[in-house]
Amino acid sequence: MTAISLKQEKIPSIAFGTWSWGTGANSGEDIFGNHLTEEELQPIFERAADAGFTLWDTAAVYGMGASETIVGQCIKGRDDIFLSTKFTPGVSEEPMEASLDQSLSRLGAEHADIYWIHNPNDVEKWTSELIPLMKSGKVKHAGVSNHNLEEVKHAASILEAEGLQLSAVQNHYSLLYRSSEEAGIIDWCRQHEVVFFSYMVLEQGALSGKYSASTPLQSGTRRGEAFNVEVMEKLDSLLEMMGTIGEAHNVEPAQVAIAWAIAKGTVPIIGVTKPRHVDGAAAAADMTLSEQDIKKLEDAAKATGVDIKGEWEKRME
Ligand SMILES: NC(=O)c1ccc[n+]([C@@H]2O[C@H](COP(=O)([O-])OP(=O)(O)OC[C@H]3O[C@@H](n4cnc5c(N)ncnc54)[C@H](OP(=O)(O)O)[C@@H]3O)[C@@H](O)[C@H]2O)c1
């Protein structure tokens, strides 16, 4: 059982995500239209880890094991990687320990540094299943994802009753989707020494600056459908504002979105698919946005009228 909190661990200011890594169901192919091979991903991983980005987020459901398998290949021979993976209630009907064992076998690891309950289906049941895994050391830190404030507090209290701690919350949080902030989850995390991880900070590429109404995301993919031409047209003015602020810092719009998520006191999880994304993240980690820039960005995001959430999410309020 770990005695130190996740806040005391030396975690990087940005985590990297691997939903795009691998093919098959619910993979980089379906969601992003990406077809990334291990040969292309290994150099991205090495570049990141060597630059100190050692926290990697995956899930058993990403490509139904494909993402974890690639991460497992990448981490071979390294002992400096902080592994974050997930159990998805409803997809995995088996006991949590069996699912964790399969994840660890794909990852080639003995324990998960952070193990997440991916959704709030039956908080009581699944949080309780974490307890023996934490006590045995197979899970170092516990996290919950897509939980609202009441569910986060419920999970924390179940662990506390056993002398354990909820270490992290992972929810969708971007300039376009601030539901966790509005619902007080980010503040609650700050007050309770719980790390808040933001996912989809770049809205799967829609806020990267690479795509627009005239250069749209691939249709037939999750991101292409969520951010079709009509939605991308509404993002024009926001992307322009991100570009202007980025120019002043000598970075691309994507880095402005990442720096914003850090400035809001969260750890962004960025889905990297190219070596240059690692360099971009490093630049974002080094830059500081002014209060004025943050206000301009948030006002421009609000003015788009785009309020977008994943099909798997519910409102946090
Ligand atoms: N807990 C949950 O329910 C949940 C849900 C969603 C995501 N997540 C986690 O959060 C991670 C991040 O989310 P995501 O991958 O869906 O989307 P994301 O991070 O918002 O966007 C990823 C896309 O942005 C582009 N990109 C990344 N870094 C960039 C950079 N520095 N500069 C320019 N463009 C950049 C890439 O587009 P191109 O490939 O087109 O270049 C990439 O595919 C996931 O991988 C996963 O680990 C968790």
XYZ file of C-alpha atoms and ligand atoms in Angstrom:
365
model
C 0.000 0.000 0.000
C 1.409 3.405 -0.970
C 1.944 6.015 1.712
C 2.606 8.944 -0.608
C -0.066 10.825 -2.478
C -0.024 11.381 -6.222
C 0.576 15.086 -5.497
C 3.880 14.101 -3.848
C 4.990 11.976 -6.817
C 7.089 13.735 -9.424
C 4.563 13.695 -12.243
C 5.111 15.812 -15.367
C 2.951 18.885 -16.024
C 1.569 17.166 -19.146
C 0.567 13.515 -19.565
C 0.356 11.830 -22.940
C -2.638 9.788 -24.104
C -2.815 6.803 -26.412
C -6.418 6.413 -27.549
C -5.134 6.898 -31.081
C -2.554 4.150 -30.713
C -3.400 0.872 -32.425
C -6.139 -0.409 -34.681
C -9.352 -2.390 -34.141
C -12.593 -1.582 -32.319
C -12.713 1.766 -30.452
C -9.210 2.535 -31.677
C -7.234 5.208 -33.484
C -8.861 3.989 -36.710
C -12.508 4.375 -35.612
C -12.180 7.473 -33.520
C -9.488 9.475 -35.311
C -8.970 7.915 -38.754
C -5.345 7.282 -37.735
C -3.514 4.034 -38.592
C -0.430 4.263 -36.432
C 1.981 1.374 -36.228
C 4.327 0.505 -33.418
C 7.284 1.497 -35.641
C 5.872 5.021 -35.963
C 4.940 5.280 -32.290
C 8.152 4.047 -30.665
C 10.150 7.167 -31.682
C 7.366 9.427 -30.356
C 7.464 7.557 -27.069
C 11.263 7.748 -26.803
C 11.325 11.446 -27.635
C 8.683 12.124 -24.981
C 10.209 9.991 -22.260
C 13.655 11.470 -22.869
C 12.166 14.970 -22.527
C 10.690 13.997 -19.149
C 7.128 13.248 -20.292
C 6.935 9.925 -18.522
C 3.238 9.693 -17.665
C 1.339 7.642 -20.253
C -2.419 7.188 -20.209
C -4.127 4.235 -21.862
C -7.140 1.939 -21.266
C -8.036 -1.692 -21.826
C -10.833 -0.516 -24.156
C -8.586 1.528 -26.476
C -8.460 -0.767 -29.495
C -9.640 -3.472 -27.056
C -6.107 -4.022 -25.757
C -4.210 -2.759 -28.824
C -3.156 0.544 -27.215
C -1.932 -1.149 -24.017
C 0.019 -3.688 -26.083
C 1.868 -0.938 -27.982
C 2.587 1.003 -24.780
C 3.903 -2.260 -23.286
C 6.316 -2.666 -26.204
C 7.458 0.948 -25.921
C 8.242 0.800 -22.205
C 10.346 -2.369 -22.416
C 13.676 -1.847 -20.657
C 12.651 1.437 -19.007
C 11.889 1.898 -15.337
C 11.005 5.589 -15.395
C 7.500 5.365 -16.855
C 4.390 6.241 -14.858
C 1.577 4.041 -16.192
C -2.063 5.052 -16.135
C -4.709 2.605 -17.376
C -8.424 2.017 -16.922
C -11.168 -0.424 -16.091
C -14.424 0.249 -17.937
C -17.555 -0.888 -16.062
C -20.149 -2.206 -18.488
C -17.550 -3.217 -21.085
C -15.680 -5.443 -18.666
C -18.186 -7.631 -16.822
C -15.425 -9.711 -15.233
C -14.029 -8.898 -11.801
C -11.778 -5.841 -11.804
C -8.736 -7.868 -10.760
C -9.007 -10.152 -13.817
C -9.217 -7.131 -16.115
C -6.275 -5.458 -14.347
C -4.202 -8.647 -14.686
C -4.838 -8.669 -18.443
C -3.890 -4.979 -18.700
C -0.683 -5.563 -16.725
C 0.195 -8.534 -18.892
C -0.223 -6.421 -22.080
C 1.774 -3.594 -20.492
C 4.445 -5.933 -19.159
C 4.093 -4.258 -15.756
C 3.655 -5.496 -12.221
C 1.431 -2.685 -11.051
C -0.550 0.259 -12.395
C 0.677 3.639 -11.156
C -2.823 5.035 -11.622
C -5.821 2.739 -12.167
C -9.015 4.453 -13.244
C -12.650 3.520 -13.031
C -13.632 4.807 -16.450
C -17.301 5.659 -15.801
C -19.639 6.064 -12.826
C -21.793 2.954 -13.410
C -22.291 1.599 -9.876
C -19.768 3.657 -7.894
C -20.258 1.566 -4.741
C -19.503 -1.764 -6.427
C -16.510 -0.780 -8.524
C -14.806 1.541 -6.022
C -14.974 -1.266 -3.464
C -13.237 -3.612 -5.920
C -10.280 -1.227 -5.988
C -9.620 -1.683 -2.267
C -7.887 -5.100 -2.283
C -5.915 -4.117 -5.399
C -4.603 -1.015 -3.630
C -3.826 -2.945 -0.480
C -1.884 -5.585 -2.408
C 0.107 -2.920 -4.264
C -1.169 -3.860 -7.743
C -2.705 -0.393 -7.906
C -0.577 2.445 -6.586
C -3.021 5.332 -6.996
C -6.779 5.279 -7.602
C -8.588 7.544 -10.024
C -12.133 8.026 -11.252
C -13.125 9.285 -14.676
C -16.335 10.848 -16.020
C -17.691 11.084 -12.471
C -19.678 14.120 -11.304
C -18.894 15.837 -7.987
C -21.286 13.726 -5.946
C -19.858 10.534 -7.462
C -16.265 11.706 -6.913
C -17.044 12.389 -3.235
C -18.784 9.024 -2.908
C -15.774 7.165 -4.343
C -13.395 9.150 -2.078
C -15.444 8.291 1.018
C -15.486 4.550 0.201
C -11.681 4.572 -0.035
C -11.248 6.765 3.026
C -13.222 4.308 5.139
C -10.412 1.818 4.387
C -7.605 4.283 5.085
C -7.040 4.778 1.349
C -7.114 7.851 -0.820
C -8.686 8.901 -4.100
C -5.723 10.414 -5.944
C -7.067 11.643 -9.259
C -10.048 12.653 -11.370
C -9.954 12.497 -15.186
C -12.681 14.356 -17.060
C -13.226 16.089 -20.376
C -12.016 19.681 -19.991
C -11.214 22.084 -22.785
C -11.839 25.690 -23.790
C -15.087 24.408 -25.331
C -16.167 22.163 -22.474
C -15.734 23.493 -18.951
C -18.421 21.470 -17.225
C -16.052 20.122 -14.518
C -14.989 23.675 -13.648
C -18.584 24.958 -13.566
C -19.682 22.036 -11.370
C -16.916 22.757 -8.816
C -15.005 19.499 -9.453
C -11.693 21.219 -10.209
C -11.967 23.361 -7.065
C -12.870 20.308 -4.977
C -9.827 18.469 -6.331
C -7.564 21.414 -5.487
C -8.926 21.556 -1.929
C -8.535 17.806 -1.401
C -5.054 17.226 -2.888
C -6.577 15.278 -5.772
C -4.941 15.742 -9.197
C -7.394 16.763 -11.938
C -6.417 15.405 -15.357
C -8.051 17.082 -18.382
C -8.766 14.948 -21.403
C -9.577 16.130 -24.946
C -7.983 19.530 -24.345
C -7.436 19.753 -28.126
C -10.913 18.367 -28.860
C -9.266 15.498 -30.734
C -7.531 17.907 -33.113
C -10.352 20.430 -33.687
C -8.475 22.949 -31.481
C -5.009 22.080 -32.817
C -5.013 24.697 -35.585
C -4.420 22.000 -38.218
C -8.108 21.635 -39.112
C -10.748 24.146 -40.237
C -13.997 24.241 -42.239
C -11.887 24.168 -45.430
C -9.489 21.440 -44.149
C -11.942 19.308 -42.147
C -11.390 16.261 -39.979
C -11.992 12.940 -41.724
C -15.710 12.125 -41.985
C -16.844 8.709 -40.798
C -14.638 8.973 -37.689
C -15.802 10.042 -34.230
C -13.897 13.306 -34.383
C -14.969 14.036 -37.959
C -18.642 13.621 -37.058
C -18.417 15.646 -33.817
C -16.502 18.445 -35.567
C -18.105 18.521 -38.991
C -17.738 21.484 -41.354
C -20.645 23.339 -39.728
C -19.089 23.093 -36.256
C -15.624 23.975 -37.578
C -17.071 27.158 -39.138
C -18.243 28.218 -35.670
C -14.710 27.668 -34.302
C -13.108 30.045 -36.808
C -12.927 33.094 -34.523
C -11.655 31.073 -31.548
C -8.920 29.468 -33.660
C -7.973 32.906 -34.925
C -7.668 34.197 -31.351
C -5.580 31.136 -30.395
C -3.370 31.814 -33.409
C -2.850 35.475 -32.433
C -1.976 34.608 -28.828
C 0.222 31.746 -30.059
C 2.140 34.057 -32.410
C 3.024 36.332 -29.501
C 4.569 33.299 -27.772
C 6.003 31.837 -30.966
C 3.867 28.666 -30.756
C 1.010 27.053 -32.704
C -2.628 27.269 -31.544
C -2.505 23.743 -30.035
C 0.097 24.906 -27.537
C -2.163 27.768 -26.426
C -4.943 25.290 -25.580
C -2.496 23.079 -23.654
C -1.017 26.060 -21.762
C -4.566 27.199 -20.892
C -5.363 23.784 -19.320
C -2.151 23.971 -17.240
C -2.917 27.556 -16.200
C -6.285 26.356 -14.897
C -4.479 24.061 -12.439
C -5.011 20.794 -14.319
C -2.721 18.186 -15.868
C -3.675 17.891 -19.549
C -3.551 14.462 -21.179
C -2.570 15.084 -24.795
C -3.103 12.485 -27.493
C 0.235 12.606 -29.316
C 0.490 11.048 -32.778
C 3.637 12.708 -34.195
C 7.121 13.452 -32.832
C 6.563 17.192 -33.294
C 3.580 17.001 -30.915
C 6.062 16.196 -28.151
C 8.084 19.333 -28.956
C 4.846 21.322 -29.032
C 3.843 20.023 -25.617
C 7.278 20.913 -24.255
C 6.837 24.497 -25.538
C 3.362 24.660 -23.973
C 4.733 23.486 -20.622
C 7.265 26.330 -20.727
C 4.890 29.174 -21.549
C 2.734 31.275 -19.239
C -0.512 32.838 -20.387
C -1.515 36.158 -18.849
C -4.855 36.580 -17.064
C -5.849 38.780 -19.973
C -5.039 36.058 -22.532
C -7.014 33.511 -20.518
C -10.053 35.800 -20.441
C -9.796 36.497 -24.182
C -9.621 32.767 -24.931
C -12.531 31.886 -22.675
C -14.664 34.722 -24.084
C -13.864 33.668 -27.653
C -14.681 30.036 -26.815
C -18.026 31.020 -25.261
C -18.870 33.203 -28.270
C -18.628 30.174 -30.608
C -21.799 28.752 -29.017
C -20.248 25.292 -29.426
C -20.829 23.111 -26.373
C -19.574 19.669 -27.176
C -19.401 16.562 -25.063
C -18.540 12.961 -25.828
C -21.419 10.527 -26.440
C -20.177 8.566 -23.389
C -20.383 11.588 -21.080
C -23.167 13.039 -19.011
C -23.449 16.639 -17.831
C -21.444 17.276 -14.673
C -23.937 19.715 -13.110
N -11.336 9.022 -19.589
C -11.948 9.167 -20.734
O -13.158 8.903 -20.873
C -11.170 9.707 -21.905
C -11.850 10.131 -23.055
C -11.092 10.675 -24.080
C -9.714 10.750 -23.990
N -9.083 10.276 -22.878
C -7.596 10.316 -22.754
O -7.139 11.612 -23.105
C -6.225 11.516 -24.197
C -6.316 12.759 -25.052
O -7.548 12.820 -25.735
P -7.663 12.533 -27.287
O -6.467 11.789 -27.737
O -9.001 11.941 -27.523
O -7.710 13.995 -27.939
P -6.814 15.332 -27.837
O -5.645 15.169 -26.967
O -7.775 16.438 -27.568
O -6.378 15.499 -29.375
C -5.458 14.629 -29.954
C -5.163 15.091 -31.397
O -4.666 16.431 -31.387
C -3.588 16.567 -32.304
N -2.383 16.961 -31.524
C -1.888 16.401 -30.406
N -0.825 17.086 -29.927
C -0.650 18.126 -30.747
C 0.274 19.206 -30.783
N 1.200 19.382 -29.828
N 0.179 20.081 -31.801
C -0.765 19.954 -32.753
N -1.693 18.954 -32.770
C -1.623 18.059 -31.778
C -3.434 15.226 -33.003
O -4.170 15.298 -34.220
P -3.646 14.527 -35.571
O -3.511 13.075 -35.158
O -4.721 14.781 -36.540
O -2.334 15.169 -35.908
C -4.083 14.254 -32.053
O -4.652 13.137 -32.670
C -6.588 10.199 -24.888
O -5.555 9.729 -25.723
C -6.877 9.335 -23.691
O -5.659 8.895 -23.110
C -9.803 9.789 -21.837
